[in-house]
Amino acid sequence: GLIGRAELLDDLCSALAVGSAGAVILGQPGAGKSAVLNAVADRLRDNFHIIPVRGTAIAAETPYGALAYLISSLPEGAEQDPLQLLQELSRSFDSEARENRVLVTVDNADQLDRFSIMVLSQLLRRGRIAVLAAASIHREADHELVGLWSEGLLERIDLELLTERQTRQLMQELLGGPVSSLAAGTMWKETLGSPRLIRLMTSAQVRSGTLVRREAVWVRTAPFVRTGEVSEVF
């Protein structure tokens, strides 16, 4: 489950269902932006045609890199003419969506190349698509992307990290039982409430024996360790 995100998920789904253009979810790395994005898409799958787009550092080196898999099905040379590309993508989306609205989910939106951002922005501004994007606040976003929320076209949502209470709830969900206050407090201080780190750290502590179950309660037996993937993420 998505601890502490239930109200946000309900609000996003309700807004899109009644015609909202969408939103941009901003947050620190590991805050759970992608998880929220995917959860909303799963809920709306029956009533929307979902088109996933993901920004990466490698794809950003190529014009339209993030949209390459969509453009590959269009008439050859469409990407050479921006107007034709918009028209062909719009036709393609409408054909696949039939009577449903088109929702483009954009993960790592801050890593999109400027050509991909421009295409999505134009389709959004023309009312051809709705957009739900996730972006890291630790990266400098393209001015066109920033304009989508600064101009009010998309709602800006700042995703907070988990509180200590929510950290404990997530640990208990992962471990399937009660967690001591000391263990939960230590985890919160170590991870600052990052859901991704909490998941990684919890598994690592169980493996290392610093988090053990005693009389049905998970307790901390020693200082928490950062090993393997946890160390890489930190």
Coordinates of C-alpha atoms in Angstrom, one line a residue:
G1 CA 0.0 0.0 0.0
L2 CA 0.9 3.7 -0.2
I3 CA 1.1 4.9 3.3
G4 CA -0.1 8.5 3.8
R5 CA -1.1 8.9 0.1
A6 CA -4.7 7.7 0.1
E7 CA -6.2 11.2 0.1
L8 CA -3.8 12.4 -2.6
L9 CA -4.7 9.4 -4.8
D10 CA -8.4 10.0 -4.3
D11 CA -8.0 13.7 -5.2
L12 CA -6.0 13.1 -8.3
C13 CA -8.3 10.4 -9.6
S14 CA -11.4 12.5 -8.9
A15 CA -10.0 15.6 -10.6
L16 CA -9.0 13.7 -13.8
A17 CA -12.3 11.9 -13.9
V18 CA -14.2 15.2 -14.1
G19 CA -12.0 16.7 -16.8
S20 CA -8.8 18.1 -15.1
A21 CA -5.8 18.6 -17.4
G22 CA -3.7 16.8 -14.8
A23 CA -0.9 17.5 -12.4
V24 CA 2.9 17.5 -11.8
I25 CA 4.1 15.7 -8.7
L26 CA 7.3 17.2 -7.3
G27 CA 9.4 15.7 -4.6
Q28 CA 12.8 14.4 -3.4
P29 CA 14.3 11.3 -4.9
G30 CA 12.7 8.3 -3.1
A31 CA 9.6 10.2 -1.9
G32 CA 7.3 7.8 -3.8
K33 CA 6.4 10.0 -6.9
S34 CA 6.6 7.0 -9.3
A35 CA 4.4 4.9 -6.9
V36 CA 1.7 7.6 -6.8
L37 CA 1.9 8.0 -10.6
N38 CA 1.5 4.2 -11.2
A39 CA -1.3 3.9 -8.6
V40 CA -3.4 6.6 -10.3
A41 CA -2.8 5.1 -13.7
D42 CA -4.0 1.7 -12.4
R43 CA -7.1 3.2 -10.9
L44 CA -8.1 5.0 -14.1
R45 CA -7.2 2.3 -16.6
D46 CA -10.8 1.3 -17.3
N47 CA -11.8 4.9 -18.3
F48 CA -8.6 6.4 -19.7
H49 CA -6.3 5.3 -22.5
I50 CA -3.0 5.4 -20.5
I51 CA 0.2 6.2 -22.4
P52 CA 3.4 5.8 -20.2
V53 CA 6.4 8.0 -20.9
R54 CA 9.6 7.8 -18.9
G55 CA 12.5 10.3 -19.0
T56 CA 16.1 9.0 -18.7
A57 CA 19.5 10.5 -19.0
I58 CA 20.3 8.4 -22.1
A59 CA 17.0 9.1 -23.9
A60 CA 17.4 12.9 -23.2
E61 CA 20.5 12.9 -25.4
T62 CA 18.3 12.3 -28.5
P63 CA 15.5 14.6 -29.8
Y64 CA 12.2 13.0 -29.0
G65 CA 14.1 10.2 -27.2
A66 CA 11.4 9.6 -24.6
L67 CA 8.7 9.4 -27.3
A68 CA 10.7 7.2 -29.7
Y69 CA 8.5 4.1 -29.2
L70 CA 5.4 6.2 -30.0
I71 CA 7.0 7.9 -33.0
S72 CA 8.2 4.6 -34.5
S73 CA 4.6 3.6 -35.4
L74 CA 4.0 6.9 -37.3
P75 CA 4.5 7.6 -41.0
E76 CA 8.2 7.8 -41.8
G77 CA 9.7 11.3 -41.5
A78 CA 6.9 12.6 -39.3
E79 CA 9.4 13.8 -36.7
Q80 CA 11.0 16.1 -39.3
D81 CA 8.0 18.4 -39.2
P82 CA 6.9 19.4 -35.7
L83 CA 3.3 20.2 -36.9
Q84 CA 3.0 16.9 -38.7
L85 CA 4.3 15.1 -35.7
L86 CA 1.7 16.7 -33.5
Q87 CA -1.1 15.8 -35.9
E88 CA 0.1 12.2 -36.4
L89 CA 0.5 11.6 -32.7
S90 CA -3.0 13.1 -32.0
R91 CA -4.5 10.8 -34.6
S92 CA -2.7 7.8 -33.2
F93 CA -3.8 8.6 -29.7
D94 CA -7.4 9.1 -30.7
S95 CA -7.5 5.9 -32.7
E96 CA -6.1 3.8 -29.8
A97 CA -8.2 5.6 -27.2
R98 CA -11.5 5.3 -29.1
E99 CA -14.1 7.0 -26.7
N100 CA -11.8 7.3 -23.7
R101 CA -9.7 10.3 -22.7
V102 CA -5.9 10.0 -23.2
L103 CA -3.8 10.2 -20.1
V104 CA 0.0 10.5 -20.6
T105 CA 1.9 9.5 -17.4
V106 CA 5.4 11.0 -17.4
D107 CA 7.9 9.6 -15.0
N108 CA 11.2 11.5 -14.5
A109 CA 9.7 14.4 -16.4
D110 CA 12.8 16.5 -15.4
Q111 CA 14.9 14.2 -17.6
L112 CA 12.9 14.6 -20.8
D113 CA 14.6 16.2 -23.8
R114 CA 13.2 19.6 -24.8
F115 CA 11.6 18.2 -28.0
S116 CA 9.6 15.6 -26.1
I117 CA 8.5 18.3 -23.5
M118 CA 7.4 20.6 -26.3
V119 CA 5.3 17.9 -28.0
L120 CA 3.6 16.9 -24.8
S121 CA 3.1 20.6 -23.9
Q122 CA 1.5 21.4 -27.2
L123 CA -0.8 18.3 -27.1
L124 CA -1.9 19.3 -23.5
R125 CA -2.4 23.0 -24.4
R126 CA -4.6 21.9 -27.4
G127 CA -6.7 19.7 -25.1
R128 CA -5.7 16.5 -26.8
I129 CA -4.3 14.8 -23.7
A130 CA -4.3 15.0 -19.9
V131 CA -0.9 14.7 -18.2
L132 CA 0.2 13.3 -14.9
A133 CA 3.9 13.9 -14.4
A134 CA 6.5 13.2 -11.7
A135 CA 9.7 15.3 -11.4
S136 CA 12.5 15.5 -8.9
I137 CA 13.0 18.9 -7.1
H138 CA 16.7 18.2 -7.1
R139 CA 17.0 18.8 -10.9
E140 CA 16.6 21.9 -12.9
A141 CA 13.4 21.4 -15.0
D142 CA 13.0 22.8 -18.5
H143 CA 11.2 26.2 -18.6
E144 CA 8.4 24.7 -20.7
L145 CA 7.8 22.0 -18.1
V146 CA 7.8 24.6 -15.3
G147 CA 5.4 26.7 -17.3
L148 CA 2.8 24.0 -17.3
W149 CA 2.2 24.4 -13.6
S150 CA 3.3 28.0 -13.1
E151 CA 0.7 29.0 -15.7
G152 CA -1.9 26.9 -14.0
L153 CA -2.4 24.4 -16.8
L154 CA -1.4 21.6 -14.4
E155 CA -1.8 21.4 -10.7
R156 CA 1.5 21.4 -8.7
I157 CA 1.7 18.9 -6.0
D158 CA 4.6 18.8 -3.6
L159 CA 5.0 15.3 -2.2
E160 CA 6.1 15.2 1.4
L161 CA 8.3 12.5 2.9
L162 CA 6.7 10.3 5.5
T163 CA 6.3 11.3 9.2
E164 CA 7.6 9.1 12.0
R165 CA 4.2 7.6 12.5
Q166 CA 3.8 6.8 8.8
T167 CA 7.3 5.3 8.8
R168 CA 6.2 3.0 11.5
Q169 CA 3.1 2.1 9.6
L170 CA 5.1 1.2 6.5
M171 CA 7.5 -0.9 8.5
Q172 CA 4.7 -2.8 10.1
E173 CA 3.1 -3.4 6.7
L174 CA 6.4 -4.7 5.3
L175 CA 7.1 -6.9 8.4
G176 CA 3.6 -8.1 9.0
G177 CA 3.6 -7.2 12.7
P178 CA 4.1 -4.5 15.4
V179 CA 7.3 -2.4 15.4
S180 CA 8.8 -0.9 18.5
S181 CA 9.0 2.9 18.9
L182 CA 12.8 2.7 19.1
A183 CA 13.0 0.8 15.8
A184 CA 10.6 3.1 14.0
G185 CA 12.2 6.2 15.4
T186 CA 15.7 5.0 14.3
M187 CA 14.4 4.2 10.8
W188 CA 12.8 7.6 10.5
K189 CA 16.0 9.4 11.5
E190 CA 18.1 7.2 9.1
T191 CA 15.8 7.6 6.1
L192 CA 14.2 11.0 6.8
G193 CA 10.9 9.4 5.8
S194 CA 11.8 8.3 2.3
P195 CA 9.5 5.4 1.4
R196 CA 12.1 3.9 -0.9
L197 CA 14.8 3.9 1.7
I198 CA 12.5 2.6 4.4
R199 CA 11.7 -0.4 2.2
L200 CA 15.4 -1.1 1.4
M201 CA 16.6 -0.4 5.0
T202 CA 13.9 -2.6 6.6
S203 CA 14.9 -5.6 4.5
A204 CA 18.6 -4.9 5.1
Q205 CA 18.2 -4.8 8.9
V206 CA 16.2 -8.1 9.0
R207 CA 19.0 -9.7 7.0
S208 CA 21.8 -8.3 9.2
G209 CA 20.0 -9.1 12.4
T210 CA 19.7 -5.5 13.6
L211 CA 15.9 -5.8 13.4
V212 CA 14.5 -9.0 14.9
R213 CA 11.1 -10.2 16.1
R214 CA 10.8 -10.8 19.8
E215 CA 7.4 -11.8 21.4
A216 CA 5.6 -10.7 18.2
V217 CA 7.2 -7.2 18.2
W218 CA 10.0 -6.2 15.8
V219 CA 12.8 -4.5 17.8
R220 CA 16.1 -2.9 17.1
T221 CA 19.0 -5.0 18.5
A222 CA 21.9 -2.8 17.3
P223 CA 22.7 0.3 15.3
F224 CA 21.2 0.0 11.8
V225 CA 23.6 -0.8 9.0
R226 CA 23.8 0.4 5.4
T227 CA 24.8 -2.4 3.1
G228 CA 24.4 -3.5 -0.5
E229 CA 21.8 -1.6 -2.4
V230 CA 21.1 0.6 0.6
S231 CA 24.6 2.0 0.5
E232 CA 24.4 2.7 -3.2
V233 CA 21.1 4.6 -2.8
F234 CA 22.4 6.6 0.1

